[in-house]
Amino acid sequence: MKITKLYARQVLDSRGNPTVEVEAWFNHIRATAIVPSGASTGKYEALELRDGKKDYGGKSVLKAVDHVNTTIAKRLVGMEFLDQKAIDEFLISLDGTKNKGKLGANAILGVSMAVARLAAKVRHEELYVYLGELAGTGKKNFRMPIPFANIINGGKHAGSSLKIQEFMIAPVGARTFAQAAQMCAETYHVLKGLVEEKYGKSATNVGDEGGFAPQLSTPEEALELITAAIKKAGYRGRIKIAIDAAASEFYANGLYTLDRPYTPQELVEYWVRLLKQYPIISLEDPFDQDDVDSFARLTAIAGKMKVIIIGDDLLVSNPERIQAAIDKRLCTGLLLKVNQIGTVTEAISAAKLAQLAGWIVMVSHRSGETEDTFIADLAVALGCGKIKIGAPCRTDRVCKYNRLLRIQDDKIPYK
Ligand code: PGA
Ligand code: ZN
């Protein structure tokens, strides 16, 4: 079966920035995909092509759109689309650069995702079933993931002085995904009450990923609020906490600036203190993307405490960087973001590589999201058991929860 038409347009993401939407057609059947976009992007990510002109403050993506409509469409129309690997390899070679900078990773990923969706549609399969086939997972390994809900937003996603980017809750004690979603939403609402009580109504405004963004300055304040909310909601012991520091954002000249400047060694010690004090199960990007020594040091300690150290900017979902991190024991978990690497096939390879090394894999949204729910299907297909989808608030985040609630009805087990 061959692609009969490929078409891209510029649409908007959750921050009101332009992004690429791609339609892949087989006769009268159309499948679409929209590309997400990060704010605290890692420096080794595949290149998101933006026009840099005056439209949308330099952020329009008309060049990437044009690459789909001309260069890519010219070659891909007439190509067999049931072979995702061949399509993705072709896109990679058509671009020819290491960071997909010529056509733009946003152009390439939009096509890659739309083609996968078209294949699933034509085969009358749910997307997660098709992605599972691509990953070689097998239906018995499909799992509903634990949602990691970012309920306090800081760093680049909020306007407070909180340097740490994300404080998440993870309902590990739920029995079903529906229960997990309920636990997240209830705790989120209890937290809203606590935030209002302590910091006033304006503090309940939300950040980019739907979490609250009160004027906090230390991680301890955020962790105390969340711990209190979990307890008040009645989920003590059943909801754990996760952090994404996104530390590359507050690192400069060898120092990490939180409430004061920390040397890398001081920050290692600080993290260990926090891990001992609070029920934290995972810590993402605790150091700058190039501070590999500190990653290795903390990972060795955290392993004994059964805390997962997750690499996001460190790994950028790139199989080469993941392999290097496995060899050097830099972390024990992969944050998988499809747009960091730019094709569905490479994202699946990245996940499999990490899983083979015994790491955990957490599929992730970006801070700039859309109504596209591709990542929900991907998490179920990989059977990885973890997904980061923001707070249960705002439709760009909620649509992932809702897609998972629908998939759950296919009797997929939780975790
Ligand atoms: P980003 O944030 O999408 O802005 O990069 C998400 C994350 O760091 O995990
Ligand atoms: Zn991150």
mmCIF file with all atom_site columns, C-alpha atoms and ligand atoms in Angstrom, residues 165 244 284-285 312 335 337 388, ligand 2:
data_model
loop_
_atom_site.group_PDB
_atom_site.id
_atom_site.type_symbol
_atom_site.label_atom_id
_atom_site.label_alt_id
_atom_site.label_comp_id
_atom_site.label_asym_id
_atom_site.label_entity_id
_atom_site.label_seq_id
_atom_site.pdbx_PDB_ins_code
_atom_site.Cartn_x
_atom_site.Cartn_y
_atom_site.Cartn_z
_atom_site.occupancy
_atom_site.B_iso_or_equiv
_atom_site.pdbx_formal_charge
_atom_site.auth_seq_id
_atom_site.auth_comp_id
_atom_site.auth_asym_id
_atom_site.auth_atom_id
_atom_site.pdbx_PDB_model_num
ATOM   1 C  CA . GLN A 1 165 ? 11.251 22.701 36.928 1.00 0.00 ? 165 GLN A CA 1
ATOM   2 C  CA . ASP A 1 244 ? 12.589 16.913 37.126 1.00 0.00 ? 244 ASP A CA 1
ATOM   3 C  CA . GLU A 1 284 ? 15.339 13.592 36.303 1.00 0.00 ? 284 GLU A CA 1
ATOM   4 C  CA . ASP A 1 285 ? 18.220 15.732 35.025 1.00 0.00 ? 285 ASP A CA 1
ATOM   5 C  CA . ASP A 1 312 ? 16.386 13.802 29.612 1.00 0.00 ? 312 ASP A CA 1
ATOM   6 C  CA . LEU A 1 335 ? 12.959 10.018 29.365 1.00 0.00 ? 335 LEU A CA 1
ATOM   7 C  CA . LYS A 1 337 ? 10.551 12.295 23.823 1.00 0.00 ? 337 LYS A CA 1
ATOM   8 C  CA . LYS A 1 388 ? 4.900  12.001 32.012 1.00 0.00 ? 388 LYS A CA 1
HETATM 9 ZN ZN . ZN  B 2 .   ? 13.154 17.023 31.697 1.00 0.00 ? 2   ZN  B ZN 1
#
